[in-house]
DNA sequence: TTTTGCCTACGAATATTTTCGTAAACAAAC
DNA sequence: GTTTGTTTACGAAAATATTCGTAGGCAAAA
C-alpha cells in the first residue's frame, strides 16, 4: 500500500494535455509541452511511465508507440486538489477561497453572471 | 537572484499558525503543529530558519528564544497560490474553480449568502 | 560550581520530484 | 544487409523538500 500521492505540477501539465487532446503518444504530449517548457524527450517519457505506475494514466501498448490517456477524471482531480488547497491555505473555508478568487482575478461580466446563476442553484438546493 | 519559490505544504502549516497567533517562538509553533503532526522539534526549527532565509518570516533575536512572525501577508500568499492553481489545474478559468469549489464543498447557507453579497459587489464594480 | 534543560546553528541523512544518458528493439530508408 | 531514426525501459544524477542528530551556548535549579 503506497501513500496517497496527488499529481505533482509536472504531472498536472501532462494530465491537462491528455484531458484536452484525448489519447496521445508520448511524442505528441512532448511536443505540446515543448511550447512552454523545455526538457528532453526521455524526461516526458519517464514522467508518463511513472504516472502509468501510479495509475494516473492508462496505456495501449499495441502499437510501437504506446498510446496514453488519463485514467483519472478531470473533475475528480480538480476537486481533490481544491480540497487540499482549501484545507492548507484557506483554513477549511471554501467561501474564503471563492471570494479571494473573485476579488483578485479579473472576471468578466459574463462569467460573473454564470457564477451567480450557479450560486442560486446551489442555494436553492441547500435551503430545501 | 533565486528562483521564485512558493511556500511548500509544510511552510504553509507554519504560516497559518503565525497568521493566526501572531509573533511566536519556535516552541509555540511546534506545539501547535504537534497536535496534528508528529515531527521533532529541530525539524520545526530548521524549517523556520529556512523560511527566514527565504524571507517568508521575520524574526526578533533579542531574547534567548527568537520570536518569529510572518513576513508575507496572508492575502497575498493566498492569491499567489490561488493563481497558480487556476493556471495549472483550471486552465486559467477562475470561474471554473469557483463553481467547482461551490459544488463539491458543502457550504452552509450563511456562507452562500455572504458569497452572493460579495458577488453583487464585484459585479457592480465590473458593470460600471 | 555543577547539573539540567531548553535554545540555536549546522551538517547531513531521507525522501521526493525532475531530469537525462544509455542500451536495446524495431522498422523504414538506403 | 546496413544505416538511420524513433521508440521503450531503466538506472541514476540533480534538484528540492523534509527530517533529525549533535554540538555549543546560556540560564535557572540544585
Short mmCIF file of C-alpha atoms (C1' of nucleotides) in Angstrom, two decimals:
data_model
loop_
_atom_site.label_atom_id
_atom_site.label_comp_id
_atom_site.label_asym_id
_atom_site.label_seq_id
_atom_site.Cartn_x
_atom_site.Cartn_y
_atom_site.Cartn_z
CA UNK A 1 0.00 0.00 0.00
CA UNK A 2 1.53 3.25 -1.10
CA UNK A 3 0.81 6.66 0.27
CA UNK A 4 -1.91 8.63 -1.44
CA UNK A 5 0.04 10.92 -3.71
CA UNK A 6 -1.56 13.75 -5.58
CA UNK A 7 -0.49 14.74 -9.04
CA UNK A 8 2.60 16.94 -8.97
CA UNK A 9 2.87 20.09 -11.04
CA UNK A 10 4.58 18.35 -13.92
CA UNK A 11 2.02 15.61 -13.82
CA UNK A 12 -0.75 18.16 -13.98
CA UNK A 13 0.73 19.62 -17.14
CA UNK A 14 0.52 16.23 -18.78
CA UNK A 15 -2.93 15.47 -17.48
CA UNK A 16 -4.17 18.78 -18.82
CA UNK A 17 -2.92 17.91 -22.26
CA UNK A 18 -4.44 14.47 -22.21
CA UNK A 19 -7.77 15.73 -20.94
CA UNK A 20 -7.86 18.21 -23.73
CA UNK A 21 -6.46 16.16 -26.58
CA UNK A 22 -7.57 12.69 -25.60
CA UNK A 23 -5.38 9.60 -26.10
CA UNK A 24 -1.91 10.59 -27.28
CA UNK A 25 1.59 9.27 -27.70
CA UNK A 26 4.50 10.48 -25.65
CA UNK A 27 5.77 12.29 -28.70
CA UNK A 28 2.57 14.24 -29.10
CA UNK A 29 2.42 15.22 -25.48
CA UNK A 30 6.06 16.14 -25.53
CA UNK A 31 5.59 18.40 -28.50
CA UNK A 32 2.82 20.33 -26.81
CA UNK A 33 4.75 20.57 -23.58
CA UNK A 34 7.71 21.88 -25.51
CA UNK A 35 5.83 25.01 -26.41
CA UNK A 36 6.07 26.31 -22.90
CA UNK A 37 8.69 24.16 -21.37
CA UNK A 38 11.99 22.86 -22.39
CA UNK A 39 13.02 19.39 -21.38
CA UNK A 40 14.27 16.30 -23.13
CA UNK A 41 12.03 13.70 -24.68
CA UNK A 42 13.01 11.00 -22.24
CA UNK A 43 12.02 13.28 -19.42
CA UNK A 44 8.48 13.36 -20.68
CA UNK A 45 8.58 9.64 -21.34
CA UNK A 46 9.77 8.84 -17.86
CA UNK A 47 7.19 11.07 -16.31
CA UNK A 48 4.41 9.37 -18.18
CA UNK A 49 5.76 5.94 -17.29
CA UNK A 50 5.73 6.91 -13.65
CA UNK A 51 2.22 8.24 -13.99
CA UNK A 52 1.25 4.93 -15.50
CA UNK A 53 2.65 3.09 -12.50
CA UNK A 54 0.75 5.42 -10.22
CA UNK A 55 -2.39 4.67 -12.23
CA UNK A 56 -2.83 8.25 -13.25
CA UNK A 57 -2.63 7.12 -16.86
CA UNK A 58 -3.74 4.13 -18.86
CA UNK A 59 -1.90 3.00 -21.94
CA UNK A 60 -2.30 0.89 -25.01
CA UNK A 61 0.91 -0.91 -25.91
CA UNK A 62 -0.48 -2.40 -29.07
CA UNK A 63 1.49 -0.23 -31.41
CA UNK A 64 5.15 0.58 -31.41
CA UNK A 65 4.36 3.94 -29.94
CA UNK A 66 2.28 3.45 -26.86
CA UNK A 67 -0.85 5.50 -26.60
CA UNK A 68 -1.60 7.03 -23.22
CA UNK A 69 -4.72 8.50 -21.79
CA UNK A 70 -5.79 9.91 -18.47
CA UNK A 71 -7.04 7.32 -16.01
CA UNK A 72 -8.45 9.86 -13.61
CA UNK A 73 -11.23 12.30 -14.32
CA UNK A 74 -10.62 15.99 -14.56
CA UNK A 75 -13.48 16.80 -12.21
CA UNK A 76 -12.33 14.42 -9.55
CA UNK A 77 -8.74 15.57 -9.76
CA UNK A 78 -9.65 19.21 -9.63
CA UNK A 79 -11.85 18.53 -6.66
CA UNK A 80 -9.12 16.71 -4.84
CA UNK A 81 -6.57 19.46 -5.36
CA UNK A 82 -9.08 22.10 -4.50
CA UNK A 83 -9.96 20.43 -1.24
CA UNK A 84 -6.30 20.28 -0.39
CA UNK A 85 -5.87 23.94 -1.04
CA UNK A 86 -8.94 24.89 0.93
CA UNK A 87 -7.61 22.94 3.89
CA UNK A 88 -3.99 24.01 3.70
CA UNK A 89 -4.30 27.56 2.52
CA UNK A 90 -7.78 28.76 3.38
CA UNK A 91 -8.21 27.11 6.72
CA UNK A 92 -11.05 25.00 5.50
CA UNK A 93 -13.20 27.85 4.30
CA UNK A 94 -14.37 27.32 0.75
CA UNK A 95 -16.14 30.64 0.72
CA UNK A 96 -12.97 32.46 1.62
CA UNK A 97 -11.29 30.86 -1.34
CA UNK A 98 -14.16 31.77 -3.60
CA UNK A 99 -14.14 35.38 -2.60
CA UNK A 100 -10.42 35.63 -2.92
CA UNK A 101 -10.65 34.13 -6.39
CA UNK A 102 -13.38 36.54 -7.40
CA UNK A 103 -11.58 39.50 -5.98
CA UNK A 104 -8.14 39.03 -7.39
CA UNK A 105 -8.89 37.69 -10.77
CA UNK A 106 -10.46 39.98 -13.21
CA UNK A 107 -13.54 38.07 -14.13
CA UNK A 108 -15.70 39.46 -16.89
CA UNK A 109 -19.40 40.07 -16.51
CA UNK A 110 -20.47 37.02 -18.42
CA UNK A 111 -18.54 34.78 -16.08
CA UNK A 112 -19.87 36.56 -13.05
CA UNK A 113 -23.41 36.04 -14.26
CA UNK A 114 -22.69 32.42 -14.80
CA UNK A 115 -21.39 32.08 -11.29
CA UNK A 116 -24.35 33.97 -9.93
CA UNK A 117 -26.65 31.60 -11.73
CA UNK A 118 -24.86 28.64 -10.35
CA UNK A 119 -24.85 30.09 -6.90
CA UNK A 120 -28.62 30.44 -6.96
CA UNK A 121 -28.89 26.80 -7.94
CA UNK A 122 -26.73 25.68 -5.09
CA UNK A 123 -28.54 27.89 -2.66
CA UNK A 124 -31.87 26.52 -3.72
CA UNK A 125 -30.74 23.01 -3.01
CA UNK A 126 -29.23 23.96 0.30
CA UNK A 127 -32.32 25.70 1.53
CA UNK A 128 -34.70 22.84 0.98
CA UNK B 1 18.67 36.12 -7.58
CA UNK B 2 16.98 32.93 -6.57
CA UNK B 3 14.08 31.31 -8.27
CA UNK B 4 10.65 32.36 -7.09
CA UNK B 5 9.64 29.55 -4.81
CA UNK B 6 6.23 29.33 -3.34
CA UNK B 7 5.59 28.19 0.17
CA UNK B 8 5.60 24.41 0.41
CA UNK B 9 2.95 22.49 2.29
CA UNK B 10 4.99 22.38 5.48
CA UNK B 11 5.69 26.04 5.19
CA UNK B 12 2.03 26.78 4.78
CA UNK B 13 1.29 24.99 8.03
CA UNK B 14 3.67 27.27 9.81
CA UNK B 15 2.47 30.40 8.10
CA UNK B 16 -1.09 29.57 9.03
CA UNK B 17 -0.15 29.32 12.65
CA UNK B 18 1.76 32.58 12.62
CA UNK B 19 -1.02 34.42 10.82
CA UNK B 20 -3.46 33.25 13.39
CA UNK B 21 -1.38 33.56 16.53
CA UNK B 22 0.88 36.42 15.63
CA UNK B 23 4.57 36.51 16.66
CA UNK B 24 5.60 33.24 18.24
CA UNK B 25 8.60 31.22 19.25
CA UNK B 26 9.60 28.02 17.56
CA UNK B 27 8.44 26.16 20.63
CA UNK B 28 4.97 27.62 20.43
CA UNK B 29 4.63 26.87 16.76
CA UNK B 30 5.98 23.40 17.28
CA UNK B 31 3.48 22.70 19.99
CA UNK B 32 0.57 23.64 17.80
CA UNK B 33 1.92 21.69 14.87
CA UNK B 34 2.34 18.69 17.12
CA UNK B 35 -1.38 18.40 17.54
CA UNK B 36 -1.80 17.17 14.00
CA UNK B 37 1.66 16.23 13.01
CA UNK B 38 4.47 14.42 14.58
CA UNK B 39 7.99 15.56 13.97
CA UNK B 40 10.95 16.52 16.10
CA UNK B 41 11.49 19.97 17.50
CA UNK B 42 14.59 20.58 15.42
CA UNK B 43 12.61 19.83 12.32
CA UNK B 44 10.32 22.71 13.05
CA UNK B 45 13.26 24.88 13.99
CA UNK B 46 15.08 24.13 10.77
CA UNK B 47 12.02 24.80 8.70
CA UNK B 48 11.52 28.16 10.28
CA UNK B 49 15.18 29.02 9.82
CA UNK B 50 14.89 28.20 6.15
CA UNK B 51 11.74 30.25 5.88
CA UNK B 52 13.62 33.10 7.46
CA UNK B 53 16.33 32.82 4.82
CA UNK B 54 13.68 32.79 2.14
CA UNK B 55 12.20 35.91 3.70
CA UNK B 56 8.93 34.24 4.42
CA UNK B 57 9.43 35.03 8.08
CA UNK B 58 10.93 37.84 10.10
CA UNK B 59 12.45 37.28 13.48
CA UNK B 60 13.49 39.09 16.58
CA UNK B 61 16.65 37.64 18.07
CA UNK B 62 16.62 39.90 21.07
CA UNK B 63 15.63 37.23 23.53
CA UNK B 64 17.09 33.82 24.05
CA UNK B 65 14.15 32.34 22.23
CA UNK B 66 13.80 34.06 18.91
CA UNK B 67 10.38 35.34 18.06
CA UNK B 68 9.20 34.75 14.53
CA UNK B 69 6.42 36.28 12.56
CA UNK B 70 5.16 36.06 9.02
CA UNK B 71 6.87 38.40 6.60
CA UNK B 72 4.33 37.85 3.86
CA UNK B 73 0.68 38.70 4.04
CA UNK B 74 -1.99 36.06 4.14
CA UNK B 75 -3.96 37.71 1.37
CA UNK B 76 -1.03 37.99 -0.95
CA UNK B 77 0.09 34.44 -0.33
CA UNK B 78 -3.35 33.02 -0.81
CA UNK B 79 -3.68 34.99 -4.01
CA UNK B 80 -0.39 33.73 -5.32
CA UNK B 81 -1.21 30.10 -4.65
CA UNK B 82 -4.68 30.51 -6.00
CA UNK B 83 -3.41 31.98 -9.23
CA UNK B 84 -1.07 29.07 -9.58
CA UNK B 85 -3.85 26.61 -9.13
CA UNK B 86 -6.13 28.40 -11.54
CA UNK B 87 -3.40 28.28 -14.15
CA UNK B 88 -2.18 24.75 -13.57
CA UNK B 89 -5.35 22.98 -12.67
CA UNK B 90 -8.24 25.01 -14.04
CA UNK B 91 -6.75 26.10 -17.32
CA UNK B 92 -6.85 29.71 -16.34
CA UNK B 93 -10.54 29.85 -15.58
CA UNK B 94 -11.26 31.35 -12.20
CA UNK B 95 -14.97 30.83 -12.59
CA UNK B 96 -14.49 27.14 -13.19
CA UNK B 97 -12.59 26.94 -9.95
CA UNK B 98 -15.26 28.86 -8.11
CA UNK B 99 -18.05 26.66 -9.29
CA UNK B 100 -16.14 23.53 -8.56
CA UNK B 101 -15.48 24.83 -5.08
CA UNK B 102 -19.12 25.68 -4.53
CA UNK B 103 -20.30 22.38 -5.90
CA UNK B 104 -18.10 19.97 -4.03
CA UNK B 105 -17.85 21.57 -0.69
CA UNK B 106 -20.86 21.62 1.46
CA UNK B 107 -21.23 25.28 2.13
CA UNK B 108 -23.86 26.37 4.55
CA UNK B 109 -26.47 28.96 3.74
CA UNK B 110 -24.83 31.72 5.68
CA UNK B 111 -21.67 31.36 3.69
CA UNK B 112 -23.55 31.21 0.44
CA UNK B 113 -25.32 34.43 1.27
CA UNK B 114 -22.03 36.00 2.08
CA UNK B 115 -20.63 34.98 -1.26
CA UNK B 116 -23.73 36.18 -3.04
CA UNK B 117 -23.34 39.52 -1.36
CA UNK B 118 -19.75 39.74 -2.37
CA UNK B 119 -20.54 38.68 -5.88
CA UNK B 120 -23.02 41.51 -6.24
CA UNK B 121 -20.36 43.94 -5.09
CA UNK B 122 -17.90 42.71 -7.63
CA UNK B 123 -20.47 42.73 -10.36
CA UNK B 124 -21.43 46.27 -9.58
CA UNK B 125 -17.87 47.40 -9.97
CA UNK B 126 -17.42 45.44 -13.16
CA UNK B 127 -20.53 46.83 -14.76
CA UNK B 128 -19.74 50.48 -14.29
"C1'" DT C 1 30.06 25.25 40.82
"C1'" DT C 2 27.95 21.55 38.64
"C1'" DT C 3 23.96 19.80 36.62
"C1'" DT C 4 19.87 20.12 33.98
"C1'" DG C 5 17.09 21.80 30.44
"C1'" DC C 6 16.00 24.45 26.58
"C1'" DC C 7 17.71 27.08 22.92
"C1'" DT C 8 20.18 27.92 18.26
"C1'" DA C 9 23.13 26.58 14.44
"C1'" DC C 10 24.61 23.45 11.27
"C1'" DG C 11 25.58 19.41 8.64
"C1'" DA C 12 23.90 15.60 6.84
"C1'" DA C 13 20.61 11.59 6.03
"C1'" DT C 14 15.98 10.69 3.66
"C1'" DA C 15 12.52 11.26 0.70
"C1'" DT C 16 10.52 13.14 -3.34
"C1'" DT C 17 10.46 15.15 -7.86
"C1'" DT C 18 12.59 16.19 -12.14
"C1'" DT C 19 16.00 15.43 -15.32
"C1'" DC C 20 18.67 12.89 -18.63
"C1'" DG C 21 22.13 9.35 -20.59
"C1'" DT C 22 22.47 4.95 -22.50
"C1'" DA C 23 21.13 0.49 -24.24
"C1'" DA C 24 18.16 -2.45 -26.79
"C1'" DA C 25 14.26 -3.19 -30.04
"C1'" DC C 26 12.44 -2.39 -34.35
"C1'" DA C 27 11.10 -0.63 -38.77
"C1'" DA C 28 11.85 2.27 -42.69
"C1'" DA C 29 15.33 4.14 -45.84
"C1'" DC C 30 19.36 3.41 -48.15
"C1'" DG D 1 22.16 -6.23 -45.09
"C1'" DT D 2 23.47 -1.97 -43.03
"C1'" DT D 3 22.46 2.53 -41.59
"C1'" DT D 4 19.30 5.83 -39.63
"C1'" DG D 5 15.69 7.38 -36.78
"C1'" DT D 6 12.27 6.66 -33.37
"C1'" DT D 7 10.76 4.12 -29.73
"C1'" DT D 8 10.75 1.95 -24.79
"C1'" DA D 9 12.99 0.64 -20.45
"C1'" DC D 10 15.94 1.52 -16.91
"C1'" DG D 11 19.24 3.42 -13.77
"C1'" DA D 12 20.99 7.09 -11.85
"C1'" DA D 13 22.24 12.15 -11.44
"C1'" DA D 14 20.39 16.66 -9.96
"C1'" DA D 15 17.28 19.47 -7.67
"C1'" DT D 16 14.15 20.18 -3.96
"C1'" DA D 17 11.90 19.26 0.40
"C1'" DT D 18 11.78 17.09 4.91
"C1'" DT D 19 13.78 15.10 8.75
"C1'" DC D 20 16.83 14.66 12.54
"C1'" DG D 21 21.39 14.13 15.30
"C1'" DT D 22 24.81 16.55 17.56
"C1'" DA D 23 27.45 20.33 19.37
"C1'" DG D 24 27.71 24.56 21.78
"C1'" DG D 25 25.60 28.49 24.38
"C1'" DC D 26 23.21 30.14 28.20
"C1'" DA D 27 20.48 30.49 32.35
"C1'" DA D 28 17.91 28.59 36.16
"C1'" DA D 29 17.93 24.86 39.62
"C1'" DA D 30 20.38 22.06 42.61
#
